[in-house]
C-alpha cells in the first residue's frame, strides 16, 4: 500500500523522458526495488514517476573494443549481468557483489542504473564500481556528460546526477590481462546488505609488481569511499602476504566516518574493514 | 490509468491508480488470492509471481509497470486438477505446513528450475533466501525442489499409483496430508482472502508514543477524507469493557488493571481512552470503502499527546522512581511467583564445593508470522448475531471472553470462524482489541468490516515473546553431581497483560527449571513487570525455552568449571529410566522416558567422540569449531484441568470431540483442536480410520467454526492437540464402536460378546457372513425404529478427555558451529536431534514440526531480537530489520526419534508442536562458547551476533 498519489509515465524516447523529467517533482523508476519502499515509508513523495522500461537503448551490455570499455546500460538487470559470461570473466568483483545478495526475485527487477542512482550507503555495487574505475554516461536537458565514479557518489542517497539527468550506461574499463578483482562483505542477516563490504581491483606488470590498485568500501562508513592509503601502500609492491598485511595497516590513516546503528557499532565496522580488506586482497592473490 | 495485461493466459484490462501495487491489483482487482501479502518490503517473497517468465515480488512493482506483461500466478500452473510437478513434489515431501508462503516459494522454485534444471542443495538454499518460511525450516522444501527437478527432467509427471494404507496400519504412517492440495494450489482461504458483500475496511491508528496522556483527538479532517465512512475513538467505544485476564493465581497478591465485571482483572481497552502505554496502543479506527482509503486517512487524525517518561526494562520498571504505567499497579509489579524451597536451596548452594552464577537475558522476540493478523466482523440485525472471522488458536474461549467480558452479549450470539492461519508461533493465541472493536463497528454501521494489519503494524499490535532477565546459580560437587539450581527472574510482559499473562513467567518457566535432571534442591522466583512495550505472551516453546536455556547453560558452565565432559555431567545427573513417574520437585511429574538413551544416541549420531579431531581440522582452516549439547524435557499436553485450575487458569483444559457417522457412511469428526499448520485433519483421520477400521478417505475432520459439532473446546497450543484432543477423538471413536456393536447385537439377536468389530464391519464371530458395515449400521440407526431398550437413535457422540497428568516429551540436540575468529561470524555446520514424542501418528508431519522448532531456536540464538530504543520505539518492525533465518544458514538437520509411550493418554502420545524448540538455542550457544573456550568465554547473550562474539574474542 502506498499512501501518496502520483502520476506515471512510460516515455517511448529518451528525449521525451528528459522533457517530462524537467517538469517538476518527478522521479525515475527503474526496477523500483528501492524506490517503492521509500515512497511507501513516505520518505519521498514524488508527483510523477517516469518509467524507463520502454527505452531499449538503455538495456544490454556491450563491449567497445576500440575504447576498451564495457558498457552496461542502466536498465540492465542484475540477473542479466550475472548471466553475462564476459562480466564474470572480466569483473569477478561485480558478480561477487551481486551474488552476495541471495534474492533472485530482486535480481530479476533491480537494475544497475537504478541501484547506483539510489546510492544507498550499504549497497554492495557502489564499492565495486569505485574499485573498477567505472564512469557514468548520463544525458539530460543540457546534453550528455560522463561522470567519473570518484565524483559520482556525493553522500548517502545523493549522487552527482542532476534532477533532470538520466543514467545511460555504466562504463568499466576492460581489464588488462593481469588485472583481478574481488568483493567480500559482512552481511546484515535481515536484509542481506553490507555491514561492511570491500571491493578491490589489482593490476600487476610483467614483473609481478602492482601497478594498479583501487579499493572501495561500503556499508561501514557514512558514504562509500576509497581506501587511498592502502592503495598507495600496495602500489609498487609485490602481492605477498607480508605486503598485503603491511598495506592493510594503512587503513587507520584513511579519513573515514564509520557508522553505528543497532546492527553494528563503528568499532566493529572499523575493525572489519581492515580484516575484509586484507582478505579481499588475499583472495585476489590466490586468483593469480 | 488504463492497463492491459495477461494473467494465467487471460486478458485483463482495468483502470487503476498509478500507486496501485501489482500485488494488490492481482489480489483485489483480479481476485487471485493465492499470491500472498507478507511484508510489502520485498523481503519475504510470499507475493512471488512470474513476470514474463521470471520470478518477481509483486509487492515491489506498480501495477502500471506490468502493463502489457504476461504474468503467471500460483493459480496458473496446474493443468486443471493435475498439479504442476513442483506442487506434486511439495505434497509428497511434506514441504507444506500452514501453507501461507508456499505459493510464493513454488513460483520462485519454478524460475530456479527453468534457469538451472539440476540445482545442488547449495544452489537451492541460496535461491530460497529470497523467500522466508517461518515454520518449515526449509528442509522439506529443499528436498521437494530436488525431487521436482528429477520429475521435470524425466518428464515423469504421472502420479504413482500408491498402495492404499490399510486402516490397521494407519497409526505411524506418513500419509500425505489432506490439507496440502488446497494450499499448494493457492486456493485455501486465509483471512485476507475473504470478501463479504458490502464490506467496509478498517485501519487502526496506533499510539506513536510509548507513554503519553491523550489530551484530545481531532478527527474532523480524517472524517472528510475520500471514502471515509466514520472514525471511531475511545469515546465511541467507552461502553465496551476492557479485555479480561483469565489466568489469575490465587496463592499470591496480584495487581492488574481493573475490569468492571468484578470477576476477572482487566487489560487494555478496545481503543485507548485517556492514556497510551506503548507504541501500538490502539487510539482510533478509520472505516472506509477500501483498505487503501482507510489507511490513507490515518495521518489526518490529529492526536494531542502529553508525553510521559518511558521505561522499557523490567528491572528498571520496578525501581521506586520509575514511570508508573497503571494506577492500580504500584511499581509496575504485577505479581511475584516462587516455586521450590528457598531456604533448602540456599543452604545446599552454601554447602556445595562448586557454585557458579550467571545472568541471562532471554531476549524479546517477535513471532513475525509471514501472514500478519486480520479480523472480519459482521452483525445480523435480524437475528442479533455477530460473526467474527479471525485466526485464533483458542476459538471457544475467545468466544466466551468477547461475549461475556467485553461486549456483554449471550455466548450463542457470537459465532467465530477461523480461516486458514498463515502461522502463529503462539501469537494468535490471545484476545486482541481488534476483534471486539470490529464487532462493535459492524453493529454500529450495519455492515461487515475487515481489518488486516500491515507488517510494521504487526510489530506494534501483536504480542511478542520471551523477554526475561534471569540470575541463575548452579551448585554441585567436584565429581559432577548437581546439588542445587536457583533462579531469580524478572519477566517483562509489556504494557498490558495478555489473557494468560502469568502462565509463562510463573508456571511454565518456574516449574520447568530442573530440566532433565534429578536436582535435589531447586528454587525459582519471578517478578512479573509492566513496561512501556508491546504485550508479551507465550511464543512457540514458551516457558520451557526460557527455562531450558538457563538450565542447559548452567549445566554446561558447571561441567567446564570442574573440567568434566558436559555430556558426562548430563548423564550423571539425568533422571534415570527406573525413576518414573518422577517428581521434579517444582511441581511436574515426569511421565516416562529414557533420557540418557536419547543423549547417547545423539552423541553417536553427532560423532561426538571425534570432535577434537574436527576442531584441529577446522583450526587449520582458520575456524574455531565448537560443539554444544541441549538436553530437555518439556511439559506438554495441557491438560490436567484440576492442576491448571490450581495454577490460576480460570478454565478446564480437557479435550473435546464429536463424531457423526453419516447415514451415507462418511464420518464427520469435529475437534476442539484448532489446526494452524499441524495437519490435524490428517492425523485425527488416521486415528479414526485405525479405530473404526474405515478408509482414511471416508473421514472428514471439522474445526475452525464455533457453529459445528462441539459446544466448547480449548484449541491448539502448548503441544496439546494430539495427546489431549486426539485422545478425545479416540474416545469418541470407541463409543461409536461400542454403540455399533450393541445395535448389531440387537439386530442379529446375539449377545455383544458373540460379535467382532473389524475393518469397519460388525459380524458374528462364528458366522462372519452375518455382517453389517458401519455404513449400514449408521443408516439403520439414523432411520431407526427397532432399537434395543434405552438406546437413542443415530450414530453420533461427543466425548471429552481430561488427562490425569501432563506428558513430557524429551530428548537431546547437538549443534556444531564454526566461528570465524577474525569476524565473529558463526556458521552452523551440523545439527543433530534425538527426540521422544511417545507414539507418533504421522512421522513426517512431526518431523516438520521439529524442523520448525530448530529454525526458530537458531533464529533466537543467532539473529532475532525485538530492539526498542530508549523512548520505547520499536526499531525492528520490518523484515529488513528483524532477521528471520533464511534457508542458506541451515545445514541439513539430522533428526532421529526414540519412542517411549506416555502412560497419560490412550494413544501413548506426547506433545510435539513446540516441545523441542527449548534445546535448540542453548545447544547453539553452548557450541559457540565451546568454540571460544580458549578465550575463556563463559557466556554470550542472544542473539550471538558476529559483533558480540568478536568483542568477546578481543576482550579476553
Coordinates of C-alpha atoms in Angstrom, one line a residue, chain B residues 625-932:
Chain B
X625 CA 34.8 -25.3 15.9
X626 CA 32.6 -25.9 18.9
X627 CA 30.1 -28.5 19.9
X628 CA 27.1 -27.8 22.1
X629 CA 24.5 -30.0 23.7
X630 CA 20.9 -29.2 24.7
X631 CA 19.0 -31.8 26.6
X632 CA 15.5 -31.2 27.6
X633 CA 12.2 -32.4 29.0
X634 CA 9.2 -30.2 28.2
X635 CA 5.8 -30.2 29.7
X636 CA 3.1 -30.7 27.1
X637 CA -0.4 -31.9 26.8
X638 CA -2.4 -29.2 28.6
X639 CA -4.3 -31.0 30.1
X640 CA -5.0 -32.0 33.6
X641 CA -7.7 -29.4 34.2
X642 CA -7.6 -29.6 38.0
X643 CA -3.9 -28.7 38.1
X644 CA -4.4 -25.9 35.5
X645 CA -7.2 -24.5 37.7
X646 CA -4.9 -24.6 40.7
X647 CA -2.3 -22.7 38.7
X648 CA -4.8 -19.9 38.2
X649 CA -6.3 -20.6 34.8
X650 CA -10.0 -19.8 35.0
X651 CA -10.8 -22.8 32.8
X652 CA -10.6 -26.5 32.4
X653 CA -8.3 -27.7 29.7
X654 CA -9.9 -31.0 28.6
X655 CA -10.1 -32.1 25.0
X656 CA -13.4 -32.4 23.2
X657 CA -14.6 -34.3 20.1
X658 CA -17.8 -35.2 18.3
X659 CA -18.1 -38.0 15.8
X660 CA -21.1 -38.3 13.5
X661 CA -21.3 -41.3 11.2
X662 CA -23.4 -40.1 8.4
X663 CA -26.3 -42.2 7.1
X664 CA -24.3 -42.5 3.9
X665 CA -21.2 -43.7 5.8
X666 CA -19.0 -40.7 5.7
X667 CA -17.6 -39.9 9.1
X668 CA -17.5 -36.3 10.4
X669 CA -15.2 -35.6 13.2
X670 CA -15.4 -32.3 15.0
X671 CA -12.4 -31.5 17.2
X672 CA -11.7 -28.9 19.8
X673 CA -8.2 -28.6 18.4
X674 CA -7.6 -25.5 16.2
X675 CA -5.1 -26.5 13.5
X676 CA -2.7 -23.9 12.3
X677 CA -0.3 -25.9 10.2
X678 CA 0.0 -29.1 12.2
X679 CA -2.2 -31.2 9.9
X680 CA -4.7 -32.5 12.4
X681 CA -7.2 -33.1 9.7
X682 CA -4.8 -35.8 8.5
X683 CA -3.6 -37.2 11.8
X684 CA -7.1 -37.3 13.5
X685 CA -8.4 -39.0 10.4
X686 CA -5.7 -41.6 10.9
X687 CA -6.8 -42.2 14.5
X688 CA -10.4 -42.7 13.5
X689 CA -9.5 -44.8 10.5
X690 CA -7.5 -47.1 12.6
X691 CA -10.0 -47.3 15.4
X692 CA -13.1 -47.7 13.3
X693 CA -11.4 -49.7 10.5
X694 CA -12.7 -47.4 7.8
X695 CA -10.7 -46.0 4.9
X696 CA -8.9 -42.7 5.6
X697 CA -10.7 -41.0 2.7
X698 CA -14.1 -41.6 4.3
X699 CA -13.2 -39.3 7.2
X700 CA -13.6 -35.6 7.4
X701 CA -12.3 -33.6 10.3
X702 CA -14.1 -30.3 11.1
X703 CA -12.8 -27.5 13.1
X704 CA -12.4 -23.7 13.0
X705 CA -16.1 -22.9 13.4
X706 CA -17.9 -22.5 16.7
X707 CA -21.1 -23.5 14.9
X708 CA -20.1 -27.0 14.4
X709 CA -20.3 -30.3 16.2
X710 CA -19.0 -29.2 19.6
X711 CA -20.0 -26.5 22.0
X712 CA -16.8 -25.7 23.7
X713 CA -13.2 -26.6 23.1
X714 CA -9.7 -25.5 24.1
X715 CA -8.0 -25.1 20.7
X716 CA -4.4 -25.8 20.0
X717 CA -1.4 -24.5 22.0
X718 CA 1.4 -25.9 24.1
X719 CA 1.7 -29.1 22.2
X720 CA -1.6 -30.5 23.4
X721 CA -3.5 -31.3 20.3
X722 CA -2.7 -35.0 19.7
X723 CA -2.4 -36.2 23.3
X724 CA -5.5 -34.3 24.6
X725 CA -7.8 -33.5 21.6
X726 CA -6.6 -36.6 19.7
X727 CA -7.4 -38.7 22.7
X728 CA -10.9 -37.2 22.8
X729 CA -11.3 -38.2 19.2
X730 CA -10.1 -41.7 20.1
X731 CA -12.5 -41.9 22.9
X732 CA -15.4 -40.9 20.8
X733 CA -14.5 -43.5 18.2
X734 CA -14.6 -46.2 20.8
X735 CA -18.1 -45.0 21.9
X736 CA -19.2 -45.2 18.3
X737 CA -17.7 -48.7 18.0
X738 CA -19.5 -49.8 21.2
X739 CA -22.8 -48.5 20.1
X740 CA -22.4 -50.2 16.7
X741 CA -21.7 -53.5 18.5
X742 CA -24.7 -53.1 20.8
X743 CA -27.0 -52.2 17.9
X744 CA -25.7 -55.1 15.8
X745 CA -26.2 -57.4 18.7
X746 CA -29.8 -56.3 18.9
X747 CA -30.3 -56.7 15.1
X748 CA -28.6 -60.2 15.0
X749 CA -30.3 -61.2 18.2
X750 CA -27.0 -62.4 19.7
X751 CA -25.1 -61.1 22.8
X752 CA -22.4 -58.5 22.1
X753 CA -19.8 -60.9 23.2
X754 CA -20.6 -63.1 20.1
X755 CA -19.7 -60.2 17.8
X756 CA -16.5 -59.0 16.3
X757 CA -15.8 -55.4 15.1
X758 CA -13.2 -55.4 12.4
X759 CA -12.4 -53.4 9.2
X760 CA -15.4 -51.2 9.6
X761 CA -17.8 -54.1 10.0
X762 CA -19.6 -56.0 12.7
X763 CA -20.1 -59.7 12.2
X764 CA -21.0 -62.8 14.3
X765 CA -17.6 -64.2 15.1
X766 CA -18.7 -67.7 14.4
X767 CA -20.7 -66.8 11.3
X768 CA -18.9 -64.0 9.5
X769 CA -21.4 -63.8 6.8
X770 CA -23.9 -62.3 9.2
X771 CA -22.3 -58.9 8.9
X772 CA -23.2 -55.2 8.9
X773 CA -20.9 -52.5 7.7
X774 CA -20.5 -49.3 9.8
X775 CA -22.3 -47.6 6.9
X776 CA -25.3 -50.0 7.2
X777 CA -25.3 -49.6 10.9
X778 CA -25.3 -45.8 10.7
X779 CA -28.0 -45.8 8.0
X780 CA -30.2 -48.1 10.1
X781 CA -29.5 -46.1 13.3
X782 CA -30.4 -42.7 11.8
X783 CA -33.7 -44.1 10.5
X784 CA -34.1 -46.3 13.5
X785 CA -37.5 -47.8 14.5
X786 CA -36.3 -51.0 16.1
X787 CA -33.8 -50.4 18.8
X788 CA -32.7 -52.0 21.9
X789 CA -34.3 -50.6 25.0
X790 CA -32.7 -47.3 26.2
X791 CA -30.7 -46.8 23.0
X792 CA -31.0 -43.4 21.3
X793 CA -31.3 -43.2 17.5
X794 CA -28.4 -42.0 15.3
X795 CA -24.8 -42.8 15.3
X796 CA -23.0 -39.9 16.9
X797 CA -21.4 -39.0 20.1
X798 CA -19.4 -36.3 21.9
X799 CA -16.5 -37.2 24.1
X800 CA -14.3 -35.3 26.5
X801 CA -10.8 -36.3 27.6
X802 CA -9.1 -34.8 30.6
X803 CA -5.7 -36.4 31.0
X804 CA -4.7 -37.5 34.5
X805 CA -1.3 -35.9 34.1
X806 CA 0.7 -33.8 31.6
X807 CA 3.0 -35.6 29.3
X808 CA 6.7 -34.9 29.0
X809 CA 8.5 -35.3 25.7
X810 CA 12.3 -35.2 25.9
X811 CA 15.5 -35.6 24.0
X812 CA 18.9 -34.2 23.3
X813 CA 20.1 -31.9 20.5
X814 CA 23.6 -31.3 19.4
X815 CA 24.9 -28.3 17.4
X816 CA 28.3 -27.9 15.8
X817 CA 29.3 -24.4 14.9
X818 CA 32.4 -22.9 13.3
X819 CA 33.3 -19.4 14.4
X820 CA 35.4 -17.1 12.3
X821 CA 38.0 -15.9 14.8
X822 CA 38.6 -12.6 13.0
X823 CA 35.0 -11.5 12.3
X824 CA 33.0 -13.4 14.9
X825 CA 30.7 -14.9 12.2
X826 CA 29.2 -18.2 13.2
X827 CA 28.3 -21.0 10.8
X828 CA 26.0 -23.7 11.9
X829 CA 27.7 -26.7 10.3
X830 CA 25.9 -29.7 11.8
X831 CA 22.6 -30.2 13.7
X832 CA 21.5 -33.5 15.2
X833 CA 18.3 -34.0 17.2
X834 CA 17.0 -37.0 19.0
X835 CA 13.5 -36.5 20.3
X836 CA 10.9 -38.7 22.0
X837 CA 7.3 -37.8 21.3
X838 CA 5.9 -41.0 22.6
X839 CA 3.7 -42.7 20.0
X840 CA 3.6 -40.8 16.8
X841 CA 0.7 -40.8 14.3
X842 CA 2.3 -39.3 11.3
X843 CA 6.1 -39.2 11.5
X844 CA 6.7 -36.9 8.6
X845 CA 4.2 -34.4 10.0
X846 CA 6.0 -34.5 13.3
X847 CA 9.4 -34.2 11.6
X848 CA 8.2 -30.9 10.0
X849 CA 7.4 -29.6 13.5
X850 CA 10.9 -30.4 14.6
X851 CA 12.3 -28.5 11.6
X852 CA 10.3 -25.5 12.6
X853 CA 11.4 -25.7 16.2
X854 CA 15.0 -25.9 15.2
X855 CA 14.7 -23.0 12.8
X856 CA 13.1 -20.8 15.5
X857 CA 15.7 -21.8 18.0
X858 CA 18.5 -20.9 15.6
X859 CA 16.8 -17.6 14.9
X860 CA 16.8 -16.8 18.6
X861 CA 20.3 -18.0 19.2
X862 CA 21.9 -16.1 16.3
X863 CA 19.7 -13.5 14.7
X864 CA 16.4 -12.4 16.2
X865 CA 15.7 -9.6 18.7
X866 CA 13.0 -7.1 19.1
X867 CA 15.0 -3.9 19.5
X868 CA 13.5 -0.9 21.3
X869 CA 15.1 2.5 21.7
X870 CA 15.0 4.3 25.0
X871 CA 11.8 6.1 24.0
X872 CA 10.1 2.8 23.6
X873 CA 10.1 3.0 19.8
X874 CA 10.5 -0.4 18.1
X875 CA 13.3 -0.4 15.6
X876 CA 12.9 -3.9 14.2
X877 CA 9.4 -3.5 12.7
X878 CA 10.1 -4.8 9.2
X879 CA 11.7 -8.0 7.7
X880 CA 14.5 -5.7 6.5
X881 CA 15.4 -5.1 10.2
X882 CA 14.2 -8.2 12.0
X883 CA 16.3 -11.1 10.9
X884 CA 14.3 -14.2 10.3
X885 CA 16.7 -17.0 9.4
X886 CA 16.9 -17.9 5.7
X887 CA 17.4 -21.2 4.1
X888 CA 21.1 -20.9 3.4
X889 CA 22.0 -20.5 7.1
X890 CA 20.9 -24.0 7.9
X891 CA 22.7 -27.3 7.4
X892 CA 20.6 -30.4 6.7
X893 CA 19.1 -31.3 10.1
X894 CA 19.7 -34.8 11.1
X895 CA 16.6 -35.8 13.1
X896 CA 16.1 -39.0 15.0
X897 CA 13.5 -40.3 17.4
X898 CA 13.1 -42.8 20.2
X899 CA 9.6 -43.9 21.3
X900 CA 8.6 -44.1 24.9
X901 CA 4.8 -44.1 25.1
X902 CA 3.2 -41.8 27.6
X903 CA 1.0 -43.6 30.1
X904 CA -1.2 -40.5 30.4
X905 CA -3.4 -41.0 27.4
X906 CA -4.8 -43.9 25.4
X907 CA -2.7 -43.0 22.3
X908 CA 0.6 -43.1 24.3
X909 CA 1.3 -39.8 22.6
X910 CA 3.4 -36.9 23.9
X911 CA 3.4 -33.4 22.6
X912 CA 5.5 -32.4 19.6
X913 CA 4.4 -29.0 18.3
X914 CA 6.7 -26.7 20.2
X915 CA 8.5 -29.0 22.7
X916 CA 11.8 -29.3 21.0
X917 CA 12.4 -25.6 20.5
X918 CA 13.8 -25.4 24.0
X919 CA 17.0 -27.3 23.5
X920 CA 18.0 -25.5 20.3
X921 CA 19.2 -22.1 21.5
X922 CA 21.2 -23.5 24.4
X923 CA 22.8 -26.1 22.2
X924 CA 24.0 -23.4 19.8
X925 CA 25.2 -21.0 22.5
X926 CA 26.9 -23.9 24.2
X927 CA 28.6 -24.7 20.9
X928 CA 29.7 -21.1 20.4
X929 CA 31.1 -21.0 24.0
X930 CA 32.9 -24.2 23.3
X931 CA 34.4 -22.8 20.1
X932 CA 35.6 -19.8 22.1

